[in-house]
CSV table of N, CA and C in Angstrom, one decimal:
chain,number,residue,atom,x,y,z
A,1,MET,N,131.7,127.4,127.6
A,1,MET,CA,132.2,127.6,128.9
A,1,MET,C,131.6,126.5,129.8
A,2,SER,N,132.4,125.8,130.6
A,2,SER,CA,131.9,124.7,131.4
A,2,SER,C,131.4,125.3,132.7
A,3,GLU,N,130.5,124.5,133.3
A,3,GLU,CA,129.9,125.0,134.6
A,3,GLU,C,130.9,124.8,135.7
A,4,ARG,N,130.9,125.7,136.6
A,4,ARG,CA,131.9,125.6,137.7
A,4,ARG,C,131.5,124.5,138.7
A,5,ARG,N,132.4,123.6,139.0
A,5,ARG,CA,132.1,122.5,140.0
A,5,ARG,C,132.8,122.8,141.3
A,6,THR,N,132.1,122.5,142.4
A,6,THR,CA,132.6,122.7,143.7
A,6,THR,C,132.7,121.4,144.4
A,7,THR,N,133.7,121.3,145.3
A,7,THR,CA,133.9,120.1,146.1
A,7,THR,C,133.7,120.3,147.5
A,8,LEU,N,132.9,119.5,148.1
A,8,LEU,CA,132.7,119.4,149.6
A,8,LEU,C,133.7,118.5,150.1
A,9,VAL,N,134.6,119.0,151.0
A,9,VAL,CA,135.6,118.2,151.7
A,9,VAL,C,135.1,118.1,153.1
A,10,LEU,N,134.8,116.9,153.5
A,10,LEU,CA,134.1,116.6,154.8
A,10,LEU,C,135.1,115.8,155.6
A,11,GLY,N,135.5,116.4,156.7
A,11,GLY,CA,136.4,115.7,157.7
A,11,GLY,C,135.6,115.1,158.8
A,12,ILE,N,135.6,113.8,159.0
A,12,ILE,CA,134.8,113.2,160.1
A,12,ILE,C,135.7,112.6,161.1
A,13,GLY,N,135.2,112.6,162.4
A,13,GLY,CA,135.9,112.0,163.5
A,13,GLY,C,135.6,112.6,164.8
A,14,ASN,N,136.1,112.0,165.8
A,14,ASN,CA,135.9,112.5,167.2
A,14,ASN,C,137.2,112.9,167.7
A,15,THR,N,137.4,114.2,167.9
A,15,THR,CA,138.7,114.7,168.3
A,15,THR,C,139.1,114.5,169.8
A,16,LEU,N,138.2,113.8,170.5
A,16,LEU,CA,138.5,113.4,171.9
A,16,LEU,C,139.2,112.0,171.9
A,17,LEU,N,139.3,111.3,170.8
A,17,LEU,CA,139.8,110.0,170.7
A,17,LEU,C,141.0,109.9,169.8
A,18,THR,N,142.1,110.6,170.1
A,18,THR,CA,143.4,110.7,169.4
A,18,THR,C,143.2,110.6,167.9
A,19,ASP,N,143.6,109.4,167.3
A,19,ASP,CA,143.6,109.3,165.8
A,19,ASP,C,142.2,109.2,165.2
A,20,GLU,N,141.2,109.0,166.0
A,20,GLU,CA,139.8,108.9,165.5
A,20,GLU,C,139.4,110.3,164.9
A,21,GLY,N,140.0,111.3,165.4
A,21,GLY,CA,139.7,112.7,164.9
A,21,GLY,C,140.5,113.2,163.8
A,22,VAL,N,141.3,112.3,163.1
A,22,VAL,CA,142.2,112.8,162.1
A,22,VAL,C,141.5,113.5,160.9
A,23,GLY,N,140.3,113.1,160.6
A,23,GLY,CA,139.6,113.8,159.5
A,23,GLY,C,139.4,115.3,159.8
A,24,VAL,N,139.0,115.5,161.1
A,24,VAL,CA,138.7,116.9,161.5
A,24,VAL,C,140.0,117.7,161.6
A,25,HIS,N,141.1,117.0,162.0
A,25,HIS,CA,142.4,117.7,162.1
A,25,HIS,C,142.9,118.2,160.6
A,26,VAL,N,142.6,117.3,159.7
A,26,VAL,CA,143.0,117.7,158.3
A,26,VAL,C,142.1,118.8,157.8
A,27,ILE,N,140.8,118.8,158.1
A,27,ILE,CA,139.9,119.9,157.7
A,27,ILE,C,140.4,121.2,158.4
A,28,ARG,N,140.8,121.2,159.6
A,28,ARG,CA,141.2,122.4,160.3
A,28,ARG,C,142.4,123.0,159.6
A,29,ARG,N,143.4,122.2,159.2
A,29,ARG,CA,144.5,122.6,158.5
A,29,ARG,C,144.1,123.3,157.1
A,30,LEU,N,143.2,122.6,156.4
A,30,LEU,CA,142.8,123.1,155.1
A,30,LEU,C,142.1,124.5,155.3
A,31,GLN,N,141.3,124.6,156.4
A,31,GLN,CA,140.6,125.9,156.7
A,31,GLN,C,141.6,127.0,157.0
A,32,GLU,N,142.6,126.7,157.7
A,32,GLU,CA,143.6,127.7,158.1
A,32,GLU,C,144.5,128.0,156.9
A,33,GLN,N,144.9,127.1,156.1
A,33,GLN,CA,145.9,127.3,155.0
A,33,GLN,C,145.2,127.8,153.7
A,34,TYR,N,144.0,127.4,153.5
A,34,TYR,CA,143.3,127.8,152.2
A,34,TYR,C,141.9,128.3,152.4
A,35,PRO,N,141.8,129.4,153.2
A,35,PRO,CA,140.5,130.0,153.5
A,35,PRO,C,139.7,130.6,152.3
A,36,ASP,N,140.4,130.9,151.3
A,36,ASP,CA,139.8,131.6,150.2
A,36,ASP,C,139.6,130.7,148.9
A,37,ARG,N,139.7,129.5,149.1
A,37,ARG,CA,139.6,128.6,147.9
A,37,ARG,C,138.1,128.6,147.5
A,38,GLU,N,137.9,128.9,146.2
A,38,GLU,CA,136.6,129.1,145.7
A,38,GLU,C,136.0,127.8,145.1
A,39,ASP,N,136.9,126.8,144.9
A,39,ASP,CA,136.4,125.5,144.3
A,39,ASP,C,136.1,124.4,145.3
A,40,ALA,N,136.3,124.8,146.6
A,40,ALA,CA,136.1,123.8,147.6
A,40,ALA,C,135.6,124.4,148.9
A,41,VAL,N,134.8,123.6,149.7
A,41,VAL,CA,134.4,124.0,151.0
A,41,VAL,C,134.9,122.9,152.0
A,42,PHE,N,135.5,123.4,153.0
A,42,PHE,CA,136.1,122.5,154.0
A,42,PHE,C,135.2,122.4,155.3
A,43,ILE,N,134.6,121.3,155.6
A,43,ILE,CA,133.6,121.2,156.6
A,43,ILE,C,134.0,120.1,157.7
A,44,ASP,N,134.0,120.5,158.9
A,44,ASP,CA,134.1,119.6,160.0
A,44,ASP,C,132.8,118.9,160.2
A,45,GLY,N,132.8,117.6,159.8
A,45,GLY,CA,131.5,116.8,159.9
A,45,GLY,C,131.4,116.1,161.2
A,46,GLY,N,132.3,116.3,162.1
A,46,GLY,CA,132.3,115.7,163.4
A,46,GLY,C,132.1,114.2,163.3
A,47,THR,N,131.1,113.6,164.0
A,47,THR,CA,130.8,112.2,164.0
A,47,THR,C,129.6,111.9,163.0
A,48,LEU,N,129.3,112.8,162.1
A,48,LEU,CA,128.3,112.7,161.1
A,48,LEU,C,126.9,112.9,161.6
A,49,SER,N,126.1,113.4,160.7
A,49,SER,CA,124.7,113.7,161.0
A,49,SER,C,124.0,113.8,159.7
A,50,PHE,N,122.7,113.4,159.7
A,50,PHE,CA,121.9,113.5,158.5
A,50,PHE,C,121.7,114.9,158.0
A,51,SER,N,121.9,115.9,158.9
A,51,SER,CA,121.8,117.3,158.5
A,51,SER,C,122.9,117.6,157.4
A,52,LEU,N,123.9,116.8,157.3
A,52,LEU,CA,124.9,117.1,156.2
A,52,LEU,C,124.4,116.8,154.8
A,53,ALA,N,123.2,116.1,154.7
A,53,ALA,CA,122.7,115.7,153.4
A,53,ALA,C,122.4,117.0,152.6
A,54,GLY,N,121.8,118.0,153.2
A,54,GLY,CA,121.6,119.2,152.5
A,54,GLY,C,122.8,119.9,152.0
A,55,LEU,N,123.9,119.9,152.8
A,55,LEU,CA,125.1,120.4,152.4
A,55,LEU,C,125.7,119.6,151.2
A,56,LEU,N,125.6,118.3,151.3
A,56,LEU,CA,126.1,117.5,150.2
A,56,LEU,C,125.4,117.8,148.9
A,57,ALA,N,124.1,118.1,148.9
A,57,ALA,CA,123.4,118.4,147.7
A,57,ALA,C,123.8,119.7,147.1
A,58,GLU,N,124.5,120.6,147.8
A,58,GLU,CA,124.9,121.9,147.3
A,58,GLU,C,126.2,121.8,146.5
A,59,HIS,N,126.9,120.6,146.5
A,59,HIS,CA,128.2,120.5,145.8
A,59,HIS,C,128.1,119.3,144.8
A,60,ASP,N,129.0,119.5,143.8
A,60,ASP,CA,129.1,118.5,142.7
A,60,ASP,C,129.9,117.3,143.1
A,61,GLN,N,130.9,117.5,144.0
A,61,GLN,CA,131.9,116.5,144.2
A,61,GLN,C,132.1,116.4,145.7
A,62,LEU,N,132.6,115.2,146.2
A,62,LEU,CA,132.7,115.0,147.6
A,62,LEU,C,134.0,114.3,147.9
A,63,ILE,N,134.7,114.8,148.9
A,63,ILE,CA,135.9,114.1,149.4
A,63,ILE,C,135.7,114.0,150.9
A,64,VAL,N,135.8,112.7,151.4
A,64,VAL,CA,135.6,112.5,152.9
A,64,VAL,C,137.0,112.1,153.4
A,65,VAL,N,137.4,112.7,154.5
A,65,VAL,CA,138.7,112.4,155.2
A,65,VAL,C,138.3,111.8,156.5
A,66,ASP,N,138.9,110.6,156.8
A,66,ASP,CA,138.5,109.9,158.0
A,66,ASP,C,139.7,108.9,158.4
A,67,ALA,N,139.7,108.5,159.6
A,67,ALA,CA,140.5,107.4,160.1
A,67,ALA,C,140.0,106.1,159.4
A,68,ALA,N,140.8,105.3,158.9
A,68,ALA,CA,140.4,104.1,158.3
A,68,ALA,C,141.4,103.0,158.5
A,69,ARG,N,140.9,101.9,159.0
A,69,ARG,CA,141.8,100.7,159.2
A,69,ARG,C,141.8,99.9,157.9
A,70,THR,N,142.9,99.9,157.3
A,70,THR,CA,143.1,99.2,156.0
A,70,THR,C,144.2,98.2,156.1
A,71,GLY,N,144.8,98.1,157.2
A,71,GLY,CA,145.9,97.1,157.4
A,71,GLY,C,147.3,97.7,157.1
A,72,GLY,N,147.3,99.0,156.8
A,72,GLY,CA,148.6,99.7,156.6
A,72,GLY,C,149.3,100.0,157.9
A,73,THR,N,150.4,100.6,157.8
A,73,THR,CA,151.1,101.1,159.0
A,73,THR,C,150.5,102.4,159.5
A,74,PRO,N,150.5,102.6,160.8
A,74,PRO,CA,149.9,103.9,161.3
A,74,PRO,C,150.4,105.1,160.6
A,75,GLY,N,149.5,106.0,160.2
A,75,GLY,CA,149.9,107.2,159.4
A,75,GLY,C,149.9,107.0,157.9
A,76,SER,N,149.7,105.8,157.4
A,76,SER,CA,149.7,105.6,156.0
A,76,SER,C,148.3,106.1,155.5
A,77,ILE,N,148.3,106.5,154.2
A,77,ILE,CA,147.2,107.2,153.6
A,77,ILE,C,146.7,106.4,152.4
A,78,VAL,N,145.4,106.1,152.3
A,78,VAL,CA,144.8,105.5,151.2
A,78,VAL,C,143.8,106.5,150.6
A,79,CYS,N,143.6,106.4,149.3
A,79,CYS,CA,142.6,107.2,148.6
A,79,CYS,C,141.8,106.3,147.7
A,80,TYR,N,140.5,106.2,148.1
A,80,TYR,CA,139.6,105.4,147.4
A,80,TYR,C,138.7,106.3,146.6
A,81,VAL,N,138.7,106.2,145.2
A,81,VAL,CA,137.9,107.1,144.4
A,81,VAL,C,136.8,106.3,143.7
A,82,GLU,N,135.6,107.0,143.8
A,82,GLU,CA,134.4,106.6,143.1
A,82,GLU,C,134.0,105.1,143.5
A,83,SER,N,134.1,104.2,142.5
A,83,SER,CA,133.6,102.8,142.8
A,83,SER,C,134.5,102.1,143.9
A,84,GLU,N,135.8,102.5,144.0
A,84,GLU,CA,136.6,102.0,145.0
A,84,GLU,C,136.1,102.4,146.4
A,85,MET,N,135.6,103.6,146.5
A,85,MET,CA,135.0,104.2,147.7
A,85,MET,C,133.8,103.4,148.1
A,86,ASP,N,132.9,103.2,147.1
A,86,ASP,CA,131.7,102.4,147.3
A,86,ASP,C,132.0,101.0,147.8
A,87,ARG,N,133.0,100.4,147.2
A,87,ARG,CA,133.3,99.0,147.6
A,87,ARG,C,133.8,99.0,149.0
A,88,TYR,N,134.7,100.0,149.4
A,88,TYR,CA,135.2,100.0,150.7
A,88,TYR,C,134.1,100.2,151.7
A,89,LEU,N,133.1,101.1,151.4
A,89,LEU,CA,132.1,101.4,152.4
A,89,LEU,C,131.1,100.2,152.5
A,90,THR,N,131.0,99.4,151.5
A,90,THR,CA,130.0,98.3,151.6
A,90,THR,C,130.7,97.0,152.0
A,91,GLY,N,132.0,97.0,152.1
A,91,GLY,CA,132.8,95.8,152.5
A,91,GLY,C,132.9,95.7,154.0
A,92,ASN,N,134.0,95.2,154.4
A,92,ASN,CA,134.2,94.9,155.9
A,92,ASN,C,134.5,96.2,156.6
A,93,ARG,N,133.5,96.7,157.3
A,93,ARG,CA,133.5,98.0,157.9
A,93,ARG,C,134.6,98.0,159.0
A,94,GLN,N,135.4,99.1,159.0
A,94,GLN,CA,136.5,99.2,159.9
A,94,GLN,C,136.5,100.5,160.7
A,95,SER,N,135.4,101.3,160.5
A,95,SER,CA,135.3,102.6,161.2
A,95,SER,C,133.9,102.8,161.7
A,96,VAL,N,133.7,103.4,162.8
A,96,VAL,CA,132.4,103.6,163.3
A,96,VAL,C,131.6,104.6,162.4
A,97,HIS,N,132.3,105.3,161.6
A,97,HIS,CA,131.6,106.3,160.7
A,97,HIS,C,131.1,105.8,159.4
A,98,GLU,N,131.6,104.6,159.0
A,98,GLU,CA,131.3,104.1,157.7
A,98,GLU,C,129.8,103.8,157.6
A,99,VAL,N,129.2,103.4,158.6
A,99,VAL,CA,127.7,103.1,158.6
A,99,VAL,C,127.0,104.5,158.4
A,100,GLY,N,127.3,105.5,159.1
A,100,GLY,CA,126.7,106.8,158.9
A,100,GLY,C,127.0,107.4,157.6
A,101,LEU,N,128.2,107.2,157.1
A,101,LEU,CA,128.6,107.7,155.8
A,101,LEU,C,127.8,107.0,154.7
A,102,THR,N,127.7,105.7,154.8
A,102,THR,CA,126.9,105.0,153.8
A,102,THR,C,125.4,105.5,153.8
A,103,ASP,N,124.9,105.7,155.0
A,103,ASP,CA,123.5,106.2,155.2
A,103,ASP,C,123.4,107.6,154.5
A,104,LEU,N,124.4,108.4,154.8
A,104,LEU,CA,124.4,109.8,154.2
A,104,LEU,C,124.4,109.7,152.7
A,105,LEU,N,125.2,108.9,152.1
A,105,LEU,CA,125.3,108.7,150.7
A,105,LEU,C,124.0,108.1,150.1
A,106,ASP,N,123.4,107.2,150.9
A,106,ASP,CA,122.1,106.7,150.4
A,106,ASP,C,121.1,107.7,150.3
A,107,ILE,N,121.1,108.7,151.3
A,107,ILE,CA,120.1,109.8,151.2
A,107,ILE,C,120.4,110.6,150.0
A,108,ALA,N,121.7,110.9,149.7
A,108,ALA,CA,122.1,111.6,148.5
A,108,ALA,C,121.6,110.9,147.2
A,109,ARG,N,121.8,109.6,147.2
A,109,ARG,CA,121.4,108.8,146.0
A,109,ARG,C,119.9,108.9,145.8
A,110,LEU,N,119.1,108.7,146.9
A,110,LEU,CA,117.7,108.8,146.8
A,110,LEU,C,117.1,110.1,146.4
A,111,SER,N,117.8,111.2,146.8
A,111,SER,CA,117.4,112.5,146.5
A,111,SER,C,118.0,113.1,145.2
A,112,ASP,N,118.7,112.1,144.5
A,112,ASP,CA,119.3,112.5,143.2
A,112,ASP,C,120.4,113.5,143.3
A,113,HIS,N,121.2,113.4,144.4
A,113,HIS,CA,122.3,114.3,144.6
A,113,HIS,C,123.6,113.5,144.9
A,114,TYR,N,123.6,112.3,144.4
A,114,TYR,CA,124.8,111.4,144.6
A,114,TYR,C,126.0,112.0,143.8
A,115,PRO,N,127.1,112.3,144.4
A,115,PRO,CA,128.2,112.9,143.7
A,115,PRO,C,128.9,111.9,142.7
A,116,GLU,N,129.0,112.2,141.5
A,116,GLU,CA,129.6,111.4,140.5
A,116,GLU,C,131.1,111.3,140.9
A,117,LYS,N,131.7,112.4,141.2
A,117,LYS,CA,133.1,112.4,141.7
A,117,LYS,C,133.1,112.4,143.2
A,118,ARG,N,133.6,111.3,143.7
A,118,ARG,CA,133.7,111.2,145.2
A,118,ARG,C,134.9,110.4,145.6
A,119,ALA,N,135.4,110.6,146.8
A,119,ALA,CA,136.6,109.9,147.2
A,119,ALA,C,136.6,109.9,148.8
A,120,LEU,N,137.2,108.8,149.3
A,120,LEU,CA,137.5,108.7,150.7
A,120,LEU,C,139.0,108.7,150.9
A,121,ILE,N,139.5,109.6,151.6
A,121,ILE,CA,140.9,109.6,152.0
A,121,ILE,C,141.0,109.1,153.4
A,122,GLY,N,141.6,108.0,153.6
A,122,GLY,CA,141.7,107.3,154.9
A,122,GLY,C,143.1,107.3,155.4
A,123,ILE,N,143.2,107.6,156.7
A,123,ILE,CA,144.5,107.6,157.4
A,123,ILE,C,144.5,106.5,158.4
A,124,GLU,N,145.4,105.6,158.3
A,124,GLU,CA,145.5,104.5,159.3
A,124,GLU,C,145.8,105.0,160.7
A,125,PRO,N,144.9,104.7,161.6
A,125,PRO,CA,145.1,105.1,163.0
A,125,PRO,C,146.1,104.3,163.7
A,126,GLU,N,146.8,104.8,164.7
A,126,GLU,CA,147.6,104.1,165.6
A,126,GLU,C,146.9,103.8,166.9
A,127,SER,N,146.2,104.9,167.4
A,127,SER,CA,145.5,104.8,168.7
A,127,SER,C,144.2,105.4,168.6
A,128,LEU,N,143.2,104.8,169.3
A,128,LEU,CA,141.9,105.4,169.4
A,128,LEU,C,141.5,105.6,170.9
A,129,ASP,N,142.6,105.7,171.7
A,129,ASP,CA,142.4,106.0,173.1
A,129,ASP,C,142.0,107.5,173.3
A,130,TRP,N,141.6,107.8,174.6
A,130,TRP,CA,141.3,109.2,174.9
A,130,TRP,C,142.5,110.1,174.7
A,131,GLY,N,142.3,111.2,174.1
A,131,GLY,CA,143.3,112.2,173.9
A,131,GLY,C,142.9,113.2,172.8
A,132,GLU,N,143.2,114.4,172.9
A,132,GLU,CA,142.8,115.4,172.0
A,132,GLU,C,143.7,115.7,170.8
A,133,GLN,N,144.9,115.0,170.8
A,133,GLN,CA,145.8,115.2,169.7
A,133,GLN,C,146.1,113.8,169.1
A,134,PRO,N,146.3,113.8,167.8
A,134,PRO,CA,146.7,112.6,167.1
A,134,PRO,C,148.0,112.0,167.6
A,135,SER,N,148.2,110.7,167.4
A,135,SER,CA,149.5,110.1,167.7
A,135,SER,C,150.6,110.7,166.8
A,136,LEU,N,151.8,110.5,167.2
A,136,LEU,CA,152.9,111.2,166.5
A,136,LEU,C,153.0,110.7,165.0
A,137,LEU,N,152.7,109.4,164.7
A,137,LEU,CA,152.8,108.9,163.3
A,137,LEU,C,151.6,109.5,162.5
A,138,VAL,N,150.5,109.6,163.1
A,138,VAL,CA,149.3,110.1,162.4
A,138,VAL,C,149.5,111.7,162.2
A,139,ASP,N,149.9,112.3,163.2
A,139,ASP,CA,150.2,113.8,163.1
A,139,ASP,C,151.2,114.1,162.0
A,140,ALA,N,152.2,113.2,161.9
A,140,ALA,CA,153.2,113.5,160.8
A,140,ALA,C,152.6,113.3,159.4
A,141,ALA,N,151.5,112.5,159.4
A,141,ALA,CA,150.8,112.3,158.1
A,141,ALA,C,149.9,113.4,157.6
A,142,LEU,N,149.6,114.3,158.5
A,142,LEU,CA,148.6,115.3,158.2
A,142,LEU,C,149.0,116.2,157.0
A,143,PRO,N,150.2,116.7,156.9
A,143,PRO,CA,150.5,117.4,155.6
A,143,PRO,C,150.3,116.6,154.3
A,144,ALA,N,150.7,115.4,154.3
A,144,ALA,CA,150.5,114.6,153.1
A,144,ALA,C,149.0,114.3,152.9
A,145,ALA,N,148.2,114.2,153.9
A,145,ALA,CA,146.7,114.1,153.7
A,145,ALA,C,146.1,115.3,153.1
A,146,VAL,N,146.6,116.5,153.7
A,146,VAL,CA,146.1,117.8,153.1
A,146,VAL,C,146.5,117.9,151.6
A,147,GLN,N,147.7,117.5,151.3
A,147,GLN,CA,148.2,117.6,149.9
A,147,GLN,C,147.4,116.6,149.0
A,148,THR,N,147.0,115.4,149.5
A,148,THR,CA,146.2,114.5,148.8
A,148,THR,C,144.8,115.1,148.5
A,149,VAL,N,144.2,115.8,149.4
A,149,VAL,CA,142.9,116.5,149.2
A,149,VAL,C,143.1,117.5,148.1
A,150,LEU,N,144.1,118.3,148.2
A,150,LEU,CA,144.3,119.4,147.2
A,150,LEU,C,144.6,118.9,145.8
A,151,ASP,N,145.4,117.8,145.8
A,151,ASP,CA,145.7,117.2,144.5
A,151,ASP,C,144.5,116.7,143.8
A,152,LEU,N,143.6,116.0,144.6
A,152,LEU,CA,142.4,115.5,144.0
A,152,LEU,C,141.4,116.6,143.6
A,153,ILE,N,141.3,117.6,144.3
A,153,ILE,CA,140.4,118.8,143.9
A,153,ILE,C,141.0,119.3,142.6
A,154,ASP,N,142.3,119.5,142.5
A,154,ASP,CA,142.9,120.1,141.3
A,154,ASP,C,142.7,119.2,140.1
A,155,GLN,N,142.8,117.9,140.3
A,155,GLN,CA,142.7,116.9,139.3
A,155,GLN,C,141.2,117.0,138.8
A,156,TRP,N,140.3,117.0,139.6
A,156,TRP,CA,138.9,117.1,139.2
A,156,TRP,C,138.5,118.4,138.6
A,157,THR,N,139.1,119.5,139.1
A,157,THR,CA,138.8,120.8,138.6
A,157,THR,C,139.3,121.0,137.2
A,158,LEU,N,140.5,120.4,137.0
A,158,LEU,CA,141.2,120.5,135.7
A,158,LEU,C,140.6,119.5,134.7
A,159,GLY,N,139.8,118.6,135.2
A,159,GLY,CA,139.1,117.6,134.3
A,159,GLY,C,139.9,116.4,133.9
A,160,HIS,N,141.0,116.2,134.6
A,160,HIS,CA,141.8,115.0,134.3
A,160,HIS,C,141.3,113.8,135.1
A,161,PRO,N,141.4,112.6,134.5
A,161,PRO,CA,140.8,111.4,135.2
A,161,PRO,C,141.6,111.1,136.4
């Protein structure tokens, strides 16, 4: 019998800056629609804090959802898995959170809690102006982002590459 693996799904962003808060909006939908999921924990990570390192250590796998400028059209979704995520985070930084996320993952690595299975799901922002709701294009992408999170958890839980 294999050991049960759990996934920490961390949505990061500032919900006062329209599309900047998209990760938190995705987490809120996951919390509302899947409150009883036993293989995942959905956490609003806000604008990141080192206090999340302890939470990260409690789970085997990590999915981060955030606004990410990748050159795509507003509302487009990218999914960087494992080494792709590492390359994105150490490359040309396009989000205020990537520095904090890199630091958080460095803490996990140093404390021997670096998740082997990890992914960054990024949604291309349209606007980072003041506003508590995402732009129309980004808002329309929320269901697909939620599904991307769920598909990745299922893929990892079922042991498929």
